[in-house]
XYZ file of C-alpha atoms in Angstrom:
387
model
C 98.182 -24.276 -48.302
C 94.598 -25.627 -47.136
C 92.467 -24.539 -44.455
C 91.776 -27.007 -41.225
C 88.791 -28.449 -42.751
C 90.803 -29.872 -46.049
C 88.751 -27.583 -48.523
C 91.433 -26.568 -50.741
C 93.938 -23.438 -50.990
C 93.222 -20.265 -49.013
C 92.957 -17.148 -50.553
C 93.344 -13.528 -49.224
C 90.455 -11.519 -49.382
C 90.788 -8.041 -50.634
C 90.216 -5.424 -47.908
C 87.383 -3.390 -48.017
C 87.331 -0.101 -49.834
C 87.249 2.718 -47.608
C 85.150 4.760 -50.266
C 83.120 2.155 -52.017
C 80.412 2.864 -54.688
C 77.370 3.439 -52.776
C 74.325 2.032 -54.272
C 70.467 1.787 -53.790
C 68.517 -1.106 -54.874
C 65.024 -0.768 -55.710
C 62.611 -3.688 -56.445
C 59.521 -5.075 -55.238
C 60.478 -8.270 -54.342
C 62.388 -8.924 -51.472
C 64.151 -11.852 -52.683
C 65.484 -10.357 -55.919
C 66.590 -7.403 -53.733
C 68.641 -9.860 -51.627
C 69.968 -11.665 -54.917
C 70.967 -8.161 -56.225
C 72.623 -6.813 -52.876
C 74.641 -9.990 -52.558
C 75.827 -9.909 -56.232
C 77.064 -6.207 -55.775
C 78.553 -6.646 -52.348
C 80.386 -9.590 -53.299
C 82.922 -6.938 -54.811
C 84.674 -4.852 -51.978
C 84.246 -1.899 -54.000
C 80.819 -1.765 -53.801
C 78.510 -1.136 -50.515
C 74.477 -1.279 -50.847
C 73.597 1.483 -48.481
C 69.862 0.842 -48.735
C 67.271 -1.432 -50.486
C 63.490 -0.779 -51.154
C 60.521 -1.794 -52.523
C 59.310 1.264 -54.850
C 59.744 4.438 -56.464
C 58.362 6.505 -53.869
C 60.259 4.832 -51.186
C 63.328 5.414 -53.429
C 62.633 8.919 -53.485
C 62.149 9.259 -49.900
C 65.400 7.279 -49.131
C 67.377 9.107 -51.571
C 66.686 12.267 -49.651
C 68.179 10.737 -46.477
C 71.273 9.044 -48.101
C 74.181 9.585 -50.076
C 74.073 7.526 -53.140
C 76.076 7.205 -56.170
C 74.156 4.519 -58.368
C 70.647 3.616 -57.938
C 69.470 -0.166 -59.678
C 65.844 0.441 -60.436
C 63.034 -1.840 -61.302
C 60.804 -0.833 -63.729
C 57.192 -2.523 -62.808
C 56.552 -1.751 -58.967
C 53.534 -0.899 -57.189
C 53.003 2.773 -55.522
C 55.351 4.230 -58.333
C 57.032 2.467 -60.908
C 60.339 2.977 -62.115
C 59.688 5.594 -65.102
C 57.696 7.640 -62.981
C 60.436 7.578 -60.266
C 63.127 8.657 -62.498
C 62.732 12.420 -62.685
C 61.970 12.620 -59.071
C 64.961 10.722 -58.215
C 67.025 13.053 -60.223
C 65.531 16.111 -58.810
C 66.685 15.108 -55.595
C 70.069 14.152 -56.583
C 71.017 15.303 -60.151
C 74.389 13.699 -60.202
C 73.194 10.080 -59.078
C 73.271 7.633 -61.983
C 70.131 4.999 -62.437
C 70.436 1.791 -64.064
C 67.384 0.484 -65.215
C 66.529 -3.591 -64.417
C 64.873 -4.704 -67.641
C 63.202 -7.829 -68.776
C 64.140 -8.754 -72.217
C 60.732 -8.377 -73.606
C 59.554 -5.846 -76.297
C 57.526 -4.121 -73.731
C 60.537 -4.058 -71.381
C 62.669 -2.998 -74.182
C 60.457 -0.275 -74.844
C 59.778 1.121 -71.678
C 63.653 0.950 -71.220
C 63.991 2.997 -74.072
C 61.605 5.778 -72.172
C 63.495 5.526 -69.087
C 66.916 6.230 -70.850
C 65.094 9.472 -72.587
C 63.908 10.345 -68.868
C 67.349 10.485 -67.748
C 68.532 6.734 -67.002
C 71.995 6.270 -67.689
C 72.027 2.621 -68.504
C 70.113 -0.605 -68.138
C 70.906 -4.013 -67.497
C 68.872 -7.239 -68.853
C 66.875 -8.706 -65.929
C 66.663 -12.397 -65.714
C 63.322 -13.767 -65.699
C 63.820 -15.778 -62.373
C 65.568 -15.589 -58.767
C 67.179 -19.107 -59.756
C 68.487 -17.394 -62.945
C 69.914 -14.262 -61.092
C 71.307 -16.499 -58.337
C 73.332 -18.333 -61.071
C 73.845 -15.917 -64.057
C 77.686 -14.945 -63.797
C 77.612 -13.098 -66.729
C 74.625 -10.840 -65.264
C 76.922 -10.647 -61.779
C 79.491 -9.526 -63.954
C 77.732 -6.918 -65.866
C 76.008 -5.662 -63.141
C 79.226 -5.162 -61.000
C 81.099 -3.396 -63.944
C 78.263 -0.911 -64.570
C 77.676 -0.241 -61.094
C 81.462 0.722 -61.065
C 81.702 2.396 -64.097
C 78.826 4.927 -63.562
C 79.606 5.204 -59.794
C 82.666 6.740 -60.980
C 80.743 9.241 -63.370
C 78.683 10.207 -60.683
C 81.464 11.069 -58.441
C 82.881 13.158 -61.236
C 79.563 14.813 -61.641
C 79.319 15.593 -58.158
C 83.056 16.860 -57.921
C 82.339 19.265 -60.874
C 79.479 20.759 -59.469
C 81.086 21.405 -55.989
C 84.352 22.690 -57.866
C 86.474 19.907 -56.118
C 88.080 16.290 -57.309
C 86.819 13.189 -55.399
C 87.961 10.473 -57.520
C 87.176 6.468 -56.476
C 89.829 4.615 -55.066
C 89.293 0.838 -56.306
C 91.429 -0.673 -58.743
C 89.664 -1.586 -62.091
C 90.070 -2.281 -65.916
C 91.071 0.298 -67.964
C 88.223 2.438 -69.199
C 85.970 1.888 -66.211
C 87.270 3.574 -63.136
C 90.921 4.522 -63.287
C 92.848 5.867 -66.378
C 96.610 7.188 -66.672
C 95.491 10.554 -68.261
C 98.182 11.966 -70.726
C 97.992 15.011 -72.979
C 95.128 14.563 -75.069
C 96.123 15.418 -78.884
C 94.169 15.503 -82.163
C 95.611 14.498 -85.389
C 95.700 16.946 -88.342
C 92.850 16.428 -90.735
C 94.123 14.042 -93.094
C 95.069 14.674 -97.008
C 91.567 13.165 -97.929
C 89.128 15.409 -95.678
C 88.234 17.328 -98.320
C 86.746 14.416 -99.845
C 83.119 14.119 -99.027
C 82.580 10.552 -97.221
C 80.639 7.630 -98.615
C 79.537 6.201 -95.209
C 79.121 7.046 -91.563
C 79.889 4.674 -88.921
C 79.160 5.017 -85.004
C 80.011 3.149 -82.068
C 78.440 3.433 -78.707
C 77.791 1.792 -75.419
C 76.903 2.999 -71.780
C 75.049 6.250 -72.324
C 74.727 5.657 -76.219
C 70.953 5.741 -76.605
C 70.672 9.108 -75.473
C 73.662 10.248 -77.511
C 72.271 8.710 -80.326
C 69.342 10.523 -80.284
C 71.042 14.071 -79.938
C 73.562 13.161 -82.773
C 71.271 11.839 -85.447
C 68.751 14.427 -84.804
C 71.157 16.706 -86.697
C 71.071 14.145 -89.497
C 67.694 13.812 -90.661
C 68.271 16.223 -93.466
C 71.065 17.452 -95.441
C 73.034 14.184 -95.791
C 72.507 11.440 -97.838
C 75.392 8.776 -96.536
C 74.150 5.425 -95.076
C 74.661 5.538 -91.261
C 75.997 2.329 -89.722
C 75.703 2.266 -85.705
C 77.104 -0.536 -83.463
C 75.501 0.127 -79.937
C 76.231 -2.777 -77.171
C 72.591 -4.030 -76.517
C 71.060 -7.228 -76.238
C 68.584 -8.799 -79.232
C 65.055 -7.105 -78.878
C 66.103 -3.839 -77.486
C 68.203 -3.060 -80.912
C 64.788 -3.392 -82.573
C 63.098 -1.122 -80.118
C 66.307 1.608 -80.580
C 65.760 1.428 -84.281
C 62.172 2.273 -84.040
C 62.764 5.090 -81.140
C 65.322 6.583 -83.482
C 62.970 6.815 -86.360
C 60.591 8.215 -84.386
C 62.567 10.831 -82.327
C 65.221 11.742 -85.110
C 63.022 11.758 -88.065
C 65.427 9.476 -90.136
C 64.938 5.783 -91.606
C 66.407 3.803 -89.046
C 66.139 0.198 -88.957
C 67.675 -3.298 -87.355
C 70.282 -4.601 -90.147
C 69.015 -7.605 -91.763
C 71.655 -10.096 -93.616
C 71.810 -9.715 -97.119
C 70.362 -6.257 -97.598
C 71.957 -3.388 -99.551
C 73.671 -0.905 -97.947
C 71.643 2.265 -99.497
C 71.725 6.009 -99.061
C 69.454 7.843 -96.512
C 69.216 4.852 -94.300
C 70.677 4.280 -90.832
C 71.387 0.562 -89.972
C 71.460 -0.886 -86.315
C 73.706 -3.838 -85.344
C 71.021 -6.382 -84.029
C 71.729 -7.756 -80.727
C 74.055 -10.740 -80.515
C 75.243 -10.339 -84.061
C 78.230 -8.385 -85.313
C 77.208 -5.956 -88.084
C 79.529 -6.241 -90.977
C 79.611 -4.740 -94.688
C 80.366 -7.198 -97.273
C 80.765 -6.896 -100.970
C 78.521 -9.356 -103.254
C 78.236 -8.940 -107.037
C 79.930 -5.206 -106.459
C 77.217 -4.072 -104.257
C 77.716 -3.481 -100.717
C 75.441 -5.341 -98.113
C 74.966 -6.101 -94.869
C 76.383 -9.254 -93.374
C 75.461 -10.226 -89.817
C 78.069 -12.567 -88.367
C 78.002 -15.037 -85.174
C 82.020 -14.773 -84.947
C 83.224 -15.010 -81.015
C 82.469 -11.478 -78.992
C 85.320 -9.065 -79.282
C 85.877 -7.086 -76.375
C 83.354 -8.860 -74.373
C 80.655 -7.753 -76.533
C 78.582 -8.847 -79.635
C 77.995 -6.646 -81.551
C 81.213 -5.146 -81.439
C 82.371 -1.719 -82.693
C 85.544 -2.864 -84.163
C 84.680 -5.663 -86.805
C 82.226 -3.305 -88.158
C 84.856 -0.805 -88.737
C 87.302 -3.318 -90.055
C 84.500 -4.298 -92.624
C 83.824 -0.847 -93.507
C 87.220 0.031 -94.307
C 87.620 -3.126 -96.736
C 84.645 -2.434 -98.132
C 84.637 1.496 -98.919
C 88.073 2.556 -98.473
C 89.713 4.629 -95.475
C 89.416 7.938 -97.233
C 85.687 7.956 -97.784
C 84.595 6.898 -94.080
C 83.695 9.231 -91.371
C 83.840 7.489 -87.872
C 82.587 8.741 -84.688
C 82.874 6.917 -81.175
C 80.322 7.933 -78.439
C 80.178 7.309 -74.596
C 80.639 3.821 -73.330
C 82.527 1.513 -71.139
C 85.693 -0.201 -72.241
C 87.642 0.431 -75.309
C 85.706 -1.337 -78.215
C 86.395 0.725 -81.057
C 90.128 1.313 -80.609
C 91.463 -0.996 -82.989
C 89.166 -0.618 -85.880
C 89.056 2.935 -85.764
C 92.980 3.226 -85.708
C 93.020 1.159 -88.849
C 90.221 3.353 -90.474
C 92.427 6.840 -89.388
C 95.578 5.002 -90.996
C 93.528 4.229 -94.099
C 92.980 7.847 -94.341
C 89.453 8.229 -92.569
C 88.307 10.761 -90.031
C 87.335 10.287 -86.476
C 85.468 12.196 -84.209
C 85.303 11.254 -80.287
C 82.922 12.450 -77.819
C 84.567 14.520 -74.955
C 84.994 13.494 -71.440
C 82.524 15.975 -69.597
C 79.713 15.409 -72.014
C 79.964 11.299 -71.812
C 78.358 9.146 -69.413
C 81.323 7.005 -69.236
C 84.491 8.143 -71.133
C 85.861 4.753 -71.774
C 85.435 3.808 -75.710
C 85.950 7.628 -76.594
C 88.681 8.250 -74.081
C 90.658 5.298 -75.395
C 90.699 6.513 -78.920
C 91.160 10.185 -77.801
C 94.412 8.954 -75.653
C 95.607 7.158 -78.440
C 95.832 10.369 -80.494
C 94.113 8.976 -83.363
C 91.156 11.673 -83.584
C 90.635 14.582 -85.567
C 88.175 16.056 -83.410
C 87.084 15.656 -79.853
C 83.668 17.321 -79.058
C 81.068 17.987 -76.515
C 77.921 15.910 -77.479
C 75.862 18.727 -78.897
C 78.609 19.750 -81.287
C 79.159 16.324 -82.939
C 75.693 16.040 -84.813
C 76.343 19.470 -86.544
C 80.257 18.699 -87.076
C 79.146 15.292 -88.969
C 76.332 17.172 -91.048
C 79.066 19.803 -91.848
C 81.644 17.117 -93.123
C 78.897 15.068 -94.709
C 77.196 17.532 -96.698
C 80.528 19.290 -98.124
C 80.887 19.851 -101.893
C 82.300 16.496 -103.399
């Protein structure tokens, strides 16, 4: 059926959500604020409650409004984003902050500092209003992150009040709604007493902070190579490796194609490349791939896990899935565990978003589901056992 102007089929709009995710947009450009607001309010499950031009105005507005998620620019007059983060969290500890950052070395470095200061996530910010207005990928990522973090903010607020306040909008599994059944763990595999040859970690939303916590326990006492796929764009992964080296005291670097996988080194999958392990001349080396994204991600955790299984053999793999949206890692970790490997997942209470770890936990393939602060010591215990 067409409308009276002959413009094609009529569509039925989704009804407005009676309890949408409540968002504050903070940017010194009124044009950018308007574009972000329109992108967000194109989804009926999101409502932009307020829009302001600097960090101080954001703090003042947060004192007057109930907000779930703040989309926060970094460079602003009066008070920048990095300065504003602790002040915003002091007003509303449960609020989730998404940094809007440019894809530059400086933008990536400041974004990492923002994450360390308490921001939950970041989104690469297009460099022009035209790019923001027409970038469907940017809009889709922004909406998905706001909805996922809105759910997390509601859960955090409910826990602090001792009540349950679920979000009502429908969303993909791993973002807002999940059919939660009994969570079980697998008995330790027969090869659990075998000292692992490699440690493989997958993470996404909230991952940098989780990685800093886990890896801080692994700077001494273990010798295995550590391979990490964190969902991040190029440039950001370079800075992530630098921050891990500084904060955790380990040799972390962005992986390069063809370099050997050696002990006492941490390899970070570079943005826009899958990081794989291949055997060349009897030696395990890094192989970077531009194969299509998996689970809408490149780098993705699944291809990394599959390649490690092929290169090392299942019993020699210690895998870990940390906080993140979606379910990347589920298929690859299933193969690893079925091959005799060991799998640890972060628990829901300590995850920023319990999508990725929740997927492996609910699949019943984990050997342990632990709070974030227990994961590093547990990995160290398993990795440092006598062979």
